[in-house]
Tab-separated table of C-alpha atoms in Angstrom:
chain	number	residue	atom	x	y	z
A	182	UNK	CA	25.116	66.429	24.972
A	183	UNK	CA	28.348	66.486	26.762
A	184	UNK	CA	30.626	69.357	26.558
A	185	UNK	CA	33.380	69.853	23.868
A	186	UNK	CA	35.794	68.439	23.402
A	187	UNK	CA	33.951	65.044	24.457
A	188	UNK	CA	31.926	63.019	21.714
A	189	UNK	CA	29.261	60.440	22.594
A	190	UNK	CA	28.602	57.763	19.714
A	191	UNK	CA	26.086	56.337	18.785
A	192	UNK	CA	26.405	53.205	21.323
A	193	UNK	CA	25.121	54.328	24.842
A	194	UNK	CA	27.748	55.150	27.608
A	195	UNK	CA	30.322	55.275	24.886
A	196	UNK	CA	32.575	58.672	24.410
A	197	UNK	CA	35.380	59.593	22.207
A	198	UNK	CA	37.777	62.245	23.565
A	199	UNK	CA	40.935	64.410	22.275
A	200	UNK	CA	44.450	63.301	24.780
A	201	UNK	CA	47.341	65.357	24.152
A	202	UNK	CA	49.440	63.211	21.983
A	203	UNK	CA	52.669	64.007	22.766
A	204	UNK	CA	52.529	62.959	26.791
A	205	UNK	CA	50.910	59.684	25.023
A	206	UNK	CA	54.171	58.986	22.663
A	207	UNK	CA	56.641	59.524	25.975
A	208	UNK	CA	55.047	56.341	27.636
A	209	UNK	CA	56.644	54.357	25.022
A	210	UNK	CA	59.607	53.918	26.037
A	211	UNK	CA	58.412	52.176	29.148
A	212	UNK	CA	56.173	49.739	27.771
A	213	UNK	CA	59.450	48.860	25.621
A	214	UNK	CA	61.712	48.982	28.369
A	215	UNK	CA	59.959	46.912	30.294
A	216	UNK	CA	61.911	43.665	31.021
A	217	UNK	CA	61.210	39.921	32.936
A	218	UNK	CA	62.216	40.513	36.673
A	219	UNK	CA	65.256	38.437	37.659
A	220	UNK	CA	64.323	36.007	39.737
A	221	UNK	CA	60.445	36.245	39.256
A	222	UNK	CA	57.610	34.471	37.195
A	223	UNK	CA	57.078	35.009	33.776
A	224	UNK	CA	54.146	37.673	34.208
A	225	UNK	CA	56.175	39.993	36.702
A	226	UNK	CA	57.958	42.852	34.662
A	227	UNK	CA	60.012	45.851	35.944
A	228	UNK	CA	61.028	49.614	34.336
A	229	UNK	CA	64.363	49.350	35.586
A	230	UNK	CA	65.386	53.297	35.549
A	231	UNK	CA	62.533	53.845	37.951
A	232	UNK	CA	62.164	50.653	39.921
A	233	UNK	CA	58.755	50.303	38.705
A	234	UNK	CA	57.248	47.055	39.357
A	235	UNK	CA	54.627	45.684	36.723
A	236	UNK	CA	52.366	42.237	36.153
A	237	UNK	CA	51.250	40.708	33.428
A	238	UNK	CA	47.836	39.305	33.113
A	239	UNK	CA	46.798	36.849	29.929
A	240	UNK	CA	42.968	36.037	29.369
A	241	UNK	CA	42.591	32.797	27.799
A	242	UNK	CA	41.400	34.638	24.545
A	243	UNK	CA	42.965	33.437	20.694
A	244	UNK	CA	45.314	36.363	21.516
A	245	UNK	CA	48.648	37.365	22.311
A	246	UNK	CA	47.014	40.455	24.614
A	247	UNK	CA	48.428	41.471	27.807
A	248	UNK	CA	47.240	43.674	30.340
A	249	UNK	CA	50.162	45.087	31.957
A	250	UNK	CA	49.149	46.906	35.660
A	251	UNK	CA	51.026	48.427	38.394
A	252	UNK	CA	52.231	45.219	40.744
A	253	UNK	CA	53.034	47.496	43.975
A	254	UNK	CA	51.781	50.999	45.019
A	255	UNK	CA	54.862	52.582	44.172
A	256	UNK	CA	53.952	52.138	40.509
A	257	UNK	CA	50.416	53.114	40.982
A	258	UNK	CA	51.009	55.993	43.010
A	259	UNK	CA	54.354	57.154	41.129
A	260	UNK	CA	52.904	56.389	37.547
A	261	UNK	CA	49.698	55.666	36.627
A	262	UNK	CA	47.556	58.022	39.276
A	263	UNK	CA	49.546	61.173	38.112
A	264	UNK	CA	49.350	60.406	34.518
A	265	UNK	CA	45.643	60.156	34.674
A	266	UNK	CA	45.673	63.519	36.544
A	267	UNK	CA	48.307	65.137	33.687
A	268	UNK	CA	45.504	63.665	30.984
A	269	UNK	CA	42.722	65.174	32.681
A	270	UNK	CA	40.475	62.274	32.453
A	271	UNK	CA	38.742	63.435	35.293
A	272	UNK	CA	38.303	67.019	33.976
A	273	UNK	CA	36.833	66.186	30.776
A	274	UNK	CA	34.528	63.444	32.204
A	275	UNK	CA	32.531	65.389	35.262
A	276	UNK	CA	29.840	65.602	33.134
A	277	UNK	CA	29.085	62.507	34.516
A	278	UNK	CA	30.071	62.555	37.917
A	279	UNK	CA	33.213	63.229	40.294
A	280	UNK	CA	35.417	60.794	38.558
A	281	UNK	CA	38.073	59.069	40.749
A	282	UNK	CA	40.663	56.706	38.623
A	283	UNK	CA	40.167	52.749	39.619
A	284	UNK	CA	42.772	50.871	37.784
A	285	UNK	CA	45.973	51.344	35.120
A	286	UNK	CA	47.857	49.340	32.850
A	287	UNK	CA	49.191	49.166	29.432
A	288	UNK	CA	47.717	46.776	27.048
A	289	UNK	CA	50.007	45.128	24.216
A	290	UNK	CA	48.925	42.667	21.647
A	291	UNK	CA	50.412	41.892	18.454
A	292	UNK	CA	47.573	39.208	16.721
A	293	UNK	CA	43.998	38.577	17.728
A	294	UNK	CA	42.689	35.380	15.984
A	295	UNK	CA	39.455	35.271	17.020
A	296	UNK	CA	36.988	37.992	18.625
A	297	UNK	CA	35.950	37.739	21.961
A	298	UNK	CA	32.671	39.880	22.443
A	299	UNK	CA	32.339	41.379	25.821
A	300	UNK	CA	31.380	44.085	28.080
A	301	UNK	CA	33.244	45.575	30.663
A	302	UNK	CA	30.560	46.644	32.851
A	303	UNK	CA	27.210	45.990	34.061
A	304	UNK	CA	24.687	47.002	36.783
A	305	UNK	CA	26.710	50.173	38.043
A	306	UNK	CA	24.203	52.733	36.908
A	307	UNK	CA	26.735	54.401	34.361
A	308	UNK	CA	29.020	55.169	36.781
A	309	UNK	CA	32.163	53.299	35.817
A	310	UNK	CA	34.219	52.911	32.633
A	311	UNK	CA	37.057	51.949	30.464
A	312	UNK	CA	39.437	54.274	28.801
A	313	UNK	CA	41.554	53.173	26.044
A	314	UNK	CA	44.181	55.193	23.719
A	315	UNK	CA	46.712	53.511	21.325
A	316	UNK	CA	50.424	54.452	22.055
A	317	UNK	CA	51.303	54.135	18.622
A	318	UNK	CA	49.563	55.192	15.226
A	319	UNK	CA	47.586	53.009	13.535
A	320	UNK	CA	46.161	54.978	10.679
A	321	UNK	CA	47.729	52.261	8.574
A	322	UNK	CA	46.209	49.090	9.500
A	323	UNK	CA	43.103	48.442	7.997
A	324	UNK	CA	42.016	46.081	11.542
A	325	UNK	CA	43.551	45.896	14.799
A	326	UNK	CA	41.118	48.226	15.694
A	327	UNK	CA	38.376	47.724	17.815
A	328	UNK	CA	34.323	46.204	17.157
A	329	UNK	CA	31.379	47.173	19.261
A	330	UNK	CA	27.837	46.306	19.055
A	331	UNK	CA	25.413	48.948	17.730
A	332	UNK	CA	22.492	48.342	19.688
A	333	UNK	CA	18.836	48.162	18.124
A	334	UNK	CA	15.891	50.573	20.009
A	335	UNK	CA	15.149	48.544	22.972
A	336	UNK	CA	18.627	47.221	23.673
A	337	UNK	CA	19.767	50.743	23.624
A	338	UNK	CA	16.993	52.081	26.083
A	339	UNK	CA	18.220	48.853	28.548
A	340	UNK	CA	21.822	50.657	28.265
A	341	UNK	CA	20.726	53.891	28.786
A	342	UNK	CA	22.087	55.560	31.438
A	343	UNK	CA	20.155	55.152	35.115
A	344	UNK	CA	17.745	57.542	35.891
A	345	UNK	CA	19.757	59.296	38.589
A	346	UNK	CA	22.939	59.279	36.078
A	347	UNK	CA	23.938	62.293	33.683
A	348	UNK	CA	22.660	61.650	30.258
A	349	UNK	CA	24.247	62.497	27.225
A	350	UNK	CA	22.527	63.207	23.769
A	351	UNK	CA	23.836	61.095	20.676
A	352	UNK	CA	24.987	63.538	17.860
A	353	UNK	CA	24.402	63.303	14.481
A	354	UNK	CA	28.087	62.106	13.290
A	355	UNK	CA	29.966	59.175	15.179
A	356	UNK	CA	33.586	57.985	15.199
A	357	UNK	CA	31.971	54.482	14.481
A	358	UNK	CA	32.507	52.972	10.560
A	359	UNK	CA	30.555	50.208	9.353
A	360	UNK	CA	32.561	46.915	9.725
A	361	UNK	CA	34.223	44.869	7.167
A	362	UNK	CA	32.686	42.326	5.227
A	363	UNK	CA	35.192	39.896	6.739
A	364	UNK	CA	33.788	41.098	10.171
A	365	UNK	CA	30.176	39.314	9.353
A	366	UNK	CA	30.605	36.307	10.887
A	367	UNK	CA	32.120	37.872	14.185
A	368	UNK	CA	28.439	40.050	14.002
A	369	UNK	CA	26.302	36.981	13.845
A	370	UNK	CA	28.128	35.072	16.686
A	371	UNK	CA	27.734	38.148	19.157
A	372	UNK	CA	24.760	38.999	18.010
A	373	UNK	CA	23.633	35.025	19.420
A	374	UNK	CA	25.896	35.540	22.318
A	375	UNK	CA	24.569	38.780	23.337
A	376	UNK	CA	20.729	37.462	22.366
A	377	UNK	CA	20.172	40.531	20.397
A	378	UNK	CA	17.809	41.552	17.357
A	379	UNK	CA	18.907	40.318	13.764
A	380	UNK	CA	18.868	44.421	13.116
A	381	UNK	CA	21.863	45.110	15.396
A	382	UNK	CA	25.096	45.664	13.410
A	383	UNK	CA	28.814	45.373	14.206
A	384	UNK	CA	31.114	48.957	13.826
A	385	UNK	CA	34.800	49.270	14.056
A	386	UNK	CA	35.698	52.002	16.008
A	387	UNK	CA	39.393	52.787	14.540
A	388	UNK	CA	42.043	53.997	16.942
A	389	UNK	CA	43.994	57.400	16.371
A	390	UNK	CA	46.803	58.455	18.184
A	391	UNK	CA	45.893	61.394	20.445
A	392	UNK	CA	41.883	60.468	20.586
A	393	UNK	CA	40.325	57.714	23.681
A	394	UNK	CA	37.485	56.057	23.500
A	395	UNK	CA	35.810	55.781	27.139
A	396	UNK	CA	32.614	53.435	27.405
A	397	UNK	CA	30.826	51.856	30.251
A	398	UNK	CA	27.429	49.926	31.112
A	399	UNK	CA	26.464	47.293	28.167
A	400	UNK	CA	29.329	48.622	25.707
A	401	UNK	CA	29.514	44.875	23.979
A	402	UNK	CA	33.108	45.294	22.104
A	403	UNK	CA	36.065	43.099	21.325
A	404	UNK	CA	39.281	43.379	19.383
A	405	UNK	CA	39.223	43.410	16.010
A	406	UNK	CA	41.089	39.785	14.530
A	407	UNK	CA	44.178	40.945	11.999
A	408	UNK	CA	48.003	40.426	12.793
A	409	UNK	CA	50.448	43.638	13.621
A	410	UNK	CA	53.509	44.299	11.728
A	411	UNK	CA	54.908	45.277	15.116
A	412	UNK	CA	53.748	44.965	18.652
A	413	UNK	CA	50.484	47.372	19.633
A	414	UNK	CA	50.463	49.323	22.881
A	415	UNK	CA	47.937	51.059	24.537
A	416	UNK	CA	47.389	52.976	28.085
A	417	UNK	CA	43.835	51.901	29.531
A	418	UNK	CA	42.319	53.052	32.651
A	419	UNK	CA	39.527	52.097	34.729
A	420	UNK	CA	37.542	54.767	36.193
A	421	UNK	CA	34.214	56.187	37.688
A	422	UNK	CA	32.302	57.765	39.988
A	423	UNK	CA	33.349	57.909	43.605
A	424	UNK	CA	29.730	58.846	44.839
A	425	UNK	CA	28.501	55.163	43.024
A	426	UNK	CA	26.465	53.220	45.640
A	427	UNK	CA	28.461	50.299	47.191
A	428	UNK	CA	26.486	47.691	44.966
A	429	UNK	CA	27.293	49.946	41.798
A	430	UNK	CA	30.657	49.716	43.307
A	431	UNK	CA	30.269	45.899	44.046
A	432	UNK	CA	29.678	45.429	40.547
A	433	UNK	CA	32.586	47.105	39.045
A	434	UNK	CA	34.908	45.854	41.204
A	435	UNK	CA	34.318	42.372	40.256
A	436	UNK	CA	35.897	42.922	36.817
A	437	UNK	CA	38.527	45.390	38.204
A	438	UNK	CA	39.898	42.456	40.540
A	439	UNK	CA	40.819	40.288	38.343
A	440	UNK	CA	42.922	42.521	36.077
A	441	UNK	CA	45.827	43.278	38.248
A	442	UNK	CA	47.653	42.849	41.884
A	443	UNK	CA	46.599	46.690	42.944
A	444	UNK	CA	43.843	48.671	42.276
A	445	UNK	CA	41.755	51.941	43.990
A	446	UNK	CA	38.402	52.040	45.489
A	447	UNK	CA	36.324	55.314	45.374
A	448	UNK	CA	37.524	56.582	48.588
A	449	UNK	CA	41.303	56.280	47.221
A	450	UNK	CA	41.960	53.172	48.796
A	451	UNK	CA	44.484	50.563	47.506
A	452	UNK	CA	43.422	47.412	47.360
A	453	UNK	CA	44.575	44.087	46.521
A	454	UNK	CA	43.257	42.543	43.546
A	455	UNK	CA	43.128	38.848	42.667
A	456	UNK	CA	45.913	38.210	40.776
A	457	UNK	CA	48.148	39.227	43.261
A	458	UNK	CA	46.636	36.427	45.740
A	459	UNK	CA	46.741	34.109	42.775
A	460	UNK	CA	49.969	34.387	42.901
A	461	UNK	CA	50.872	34.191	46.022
A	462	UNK	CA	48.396	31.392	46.746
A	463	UNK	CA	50.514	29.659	43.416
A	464	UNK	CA	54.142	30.421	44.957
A	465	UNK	CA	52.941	28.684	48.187
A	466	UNK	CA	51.832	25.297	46.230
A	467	UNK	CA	54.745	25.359	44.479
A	468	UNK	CA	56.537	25.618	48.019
A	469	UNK	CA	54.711	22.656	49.861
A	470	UNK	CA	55.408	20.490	46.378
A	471	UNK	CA	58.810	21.246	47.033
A	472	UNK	CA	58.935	20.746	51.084
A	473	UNK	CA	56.993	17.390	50.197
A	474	UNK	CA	59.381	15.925	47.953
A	475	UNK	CA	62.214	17.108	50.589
A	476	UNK	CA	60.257	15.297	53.302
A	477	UNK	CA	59.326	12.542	51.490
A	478	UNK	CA	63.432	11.781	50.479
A	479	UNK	CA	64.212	12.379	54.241
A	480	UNK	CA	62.310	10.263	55.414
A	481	UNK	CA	62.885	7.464	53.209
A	482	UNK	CA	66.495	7.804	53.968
A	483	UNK	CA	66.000	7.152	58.071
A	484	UNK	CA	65.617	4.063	60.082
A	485	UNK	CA	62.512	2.275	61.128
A	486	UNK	CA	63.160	3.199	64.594
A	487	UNK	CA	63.531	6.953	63.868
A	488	UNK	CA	60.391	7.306	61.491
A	489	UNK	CA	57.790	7.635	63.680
A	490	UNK	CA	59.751	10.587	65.687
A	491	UNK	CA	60.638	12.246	62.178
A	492	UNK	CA	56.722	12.048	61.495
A	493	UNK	CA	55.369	13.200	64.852
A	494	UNK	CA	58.081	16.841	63.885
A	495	UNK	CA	56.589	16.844	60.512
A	496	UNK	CA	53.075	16.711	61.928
A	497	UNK	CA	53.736	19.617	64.199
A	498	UNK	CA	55.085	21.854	61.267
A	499	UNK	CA	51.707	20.902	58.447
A	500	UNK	CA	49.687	21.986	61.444
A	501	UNK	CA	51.286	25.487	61.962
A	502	UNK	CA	51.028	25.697	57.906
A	503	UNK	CA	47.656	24.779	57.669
A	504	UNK	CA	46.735	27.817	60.325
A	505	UNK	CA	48.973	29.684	58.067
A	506	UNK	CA	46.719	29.154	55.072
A	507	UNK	CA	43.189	29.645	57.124
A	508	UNK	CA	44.359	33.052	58.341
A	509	UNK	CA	45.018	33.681	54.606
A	510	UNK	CA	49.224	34.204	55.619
A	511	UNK	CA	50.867	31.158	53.454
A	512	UNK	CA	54.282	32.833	54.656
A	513	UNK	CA	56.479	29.532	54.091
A	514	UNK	CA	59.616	30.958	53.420
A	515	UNK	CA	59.649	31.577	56.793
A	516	UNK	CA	58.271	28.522	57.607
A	517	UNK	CA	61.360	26.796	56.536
A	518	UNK	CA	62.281	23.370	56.880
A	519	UNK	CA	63.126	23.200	60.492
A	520	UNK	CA	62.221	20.094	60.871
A	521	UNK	CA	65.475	18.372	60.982
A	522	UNK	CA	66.697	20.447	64.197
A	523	UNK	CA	63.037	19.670	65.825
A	524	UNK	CA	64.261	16.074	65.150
A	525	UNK	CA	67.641	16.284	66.325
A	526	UNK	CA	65.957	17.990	69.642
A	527	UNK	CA	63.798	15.020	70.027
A	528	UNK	CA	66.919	12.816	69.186
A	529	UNK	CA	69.001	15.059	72.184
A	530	UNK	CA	66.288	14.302	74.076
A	531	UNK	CA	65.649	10.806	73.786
A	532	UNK	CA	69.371	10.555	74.023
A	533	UNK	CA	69.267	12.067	77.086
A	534	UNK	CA	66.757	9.485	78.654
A	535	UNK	CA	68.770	6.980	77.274
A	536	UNK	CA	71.840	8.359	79.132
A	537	UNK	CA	70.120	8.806	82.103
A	538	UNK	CA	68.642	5.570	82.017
A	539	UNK	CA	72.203	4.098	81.220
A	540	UNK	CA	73.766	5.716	84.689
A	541	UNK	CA	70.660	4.345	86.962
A	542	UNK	CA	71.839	0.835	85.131
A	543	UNK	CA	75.287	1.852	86.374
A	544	UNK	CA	74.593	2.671	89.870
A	545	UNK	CA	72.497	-0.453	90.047
């Protein structure tokens, strides 16, 4: 059983844990300050009073959910590492291992049409989890909340913890309440989805300010479908065991990735995450679109005689951007159109010749 003040439920490698409400109300003024960078793409956001740099990231879920992550170090390092230390997720989670945090970001959402039944993690020998905690209260609102899979006998003993992991014992009383009868038909579709036994029931796991639920291997949840009377935040973190193997590792970081620009290995390393080269990869299309169309009109615009020098320059310049994009470094706003000076040097050049040609004529 793990030691007070954490719960376990009655779903394997799930845990329900006091947070001191008060340092949880504070962060909402960020999430509500948070405002479109000028200049930027629509999922880059910034906390203007402290230069805090954030992205958004939208899964393609009947949602209005956002996961809202540190875009830069500064932001990991100046807000969501020490916040995780001032929570003491660490502290109240060593039952199960020297816990180092991965990943933070906000989460907002305001309607949820339709459930999406997943699982976080898989394969990393209980080692790695997600923490959520709702910003606001919600004592209110009858959904919103949040559904999980109660698991029958044998799909509980696949999500037991490993055998080299800290188990927990399941007490007698849960946080989990039987789901509403308007929740059936989200049961039976992840109950197909997850190829589970007819016996295995859905549970909504309502959110109270000042309590986290933390859960981790084979923790089959989604949000709950309903429509907000105002927007929902939450803080979520991502977090586990830094002695995990690398292919428990390897396994959690493939989720991790793709949630953000920035994230931390178990040795305290930042990394970058996919989103980040997403973007970057998406601002360099966007670039060569525009070059092309530039090129294109230039071209079109120049004599027959001077197209095939304009196109032996442009040649030159695609070459030095495709070695760009093989060493991974699609750095075009440096790469500027120079191609009209190149031109003009070949056009010196061949002017040149032509001069010098001209005076031999002369002296003839």
């Amino acid at each position: 059983m793990p030691p007070a003040p954490v719960v376990a439920t009655e779903c394997a490698n799930a845990y329900v844990c006091p947070l001191d409400a008060a340092k949880l109300v504070a962060l909402r003024h960020i999430v509500e300050g948070l405002r479109q960078e000028s200049g930027g793409q629509k999922s880059a956001l910034v906390f203007k009073p402290r230069r805090w740099r954030f992205h958004a990231e939208r899964p393609t879920w009947k949602s209005d959910i956002r996961w809202i992550s540190a875009a830069d170090e500064q932001t990991f390092r100046g807000l969501f590492e020490p916040l995780f230390a001032k929570l003491g997720i660490a502290s109240l989670f060593s039952f199960l291992g020297d816990m180092a945090l991965f990943s933070g970001f906000f989460v907002t959402r305001g309607h949820t049409r339709k459930t999406h039944f997943h699982t976080d993690f898989g394969d990393t020998g209980s080692r790695c989890f997600t923490l959520m905690t709702p910003l606001y209260d919600m004592a209110d609102l009858r959904d919103c909340h949040l559904l999980c899979q109660v698991p029958t006998d044998g799909e509980a003993a696949a999500c037991a913890p490993a055998a080299d992991a800290p188990a927990a014992d399941v007490p007698a009383a849960c946080p989990l309440a039987d789901a509403p009868v308007a929740c059936t038909v989200a049961a039976a579709a992840v109950a197909a989805a997850a190829s589970v036994g007819a016996r295995d029931v859905i549970r909504q796991y309502r959110y109270e300010l000042g309590t986290a639920i933390a859960f981790g291997d084979g923790f089959v949840h989604g949000t709950e479908t309903g429509e907000a009377p105002s927007q929902l935040a939450f803080l979520c973190f991502t977090f586990g065991d830094r002695r995990c193997t690398p292919e428990q590792w390897s396994a959690a970081e493939g989720y991790i990735k793709e949630q953000g620009p920035v994230y931390q290995d178990p040795t305290g390393r930042l990394v970058e995450g996919s989103s980040n080269k997403r973007a970057r990869d998406g601002d360099a299309a966007k670039s060569i679109e525009s070059k092309a169309a530039s090129w294109a009109e230039e071209f079109g615009g120049l004599e027959e005689d001077d197209q095939y020098a304009y196109l032996q320059a442009l040649a030159v310049k695609m070459n030095g951007m495709h070695l760009q994009f093989l060493r991974g470094m699609p750095n075009l706003a440096e790469e500027d159109d120079d191609l009209e000076e190149e031109y003009d040097d070949e056009d010196d050049e061949e002017s040149e010749d032509d001069g010098e040609e001209a005076a031999g004529d002369d002296d003839e």
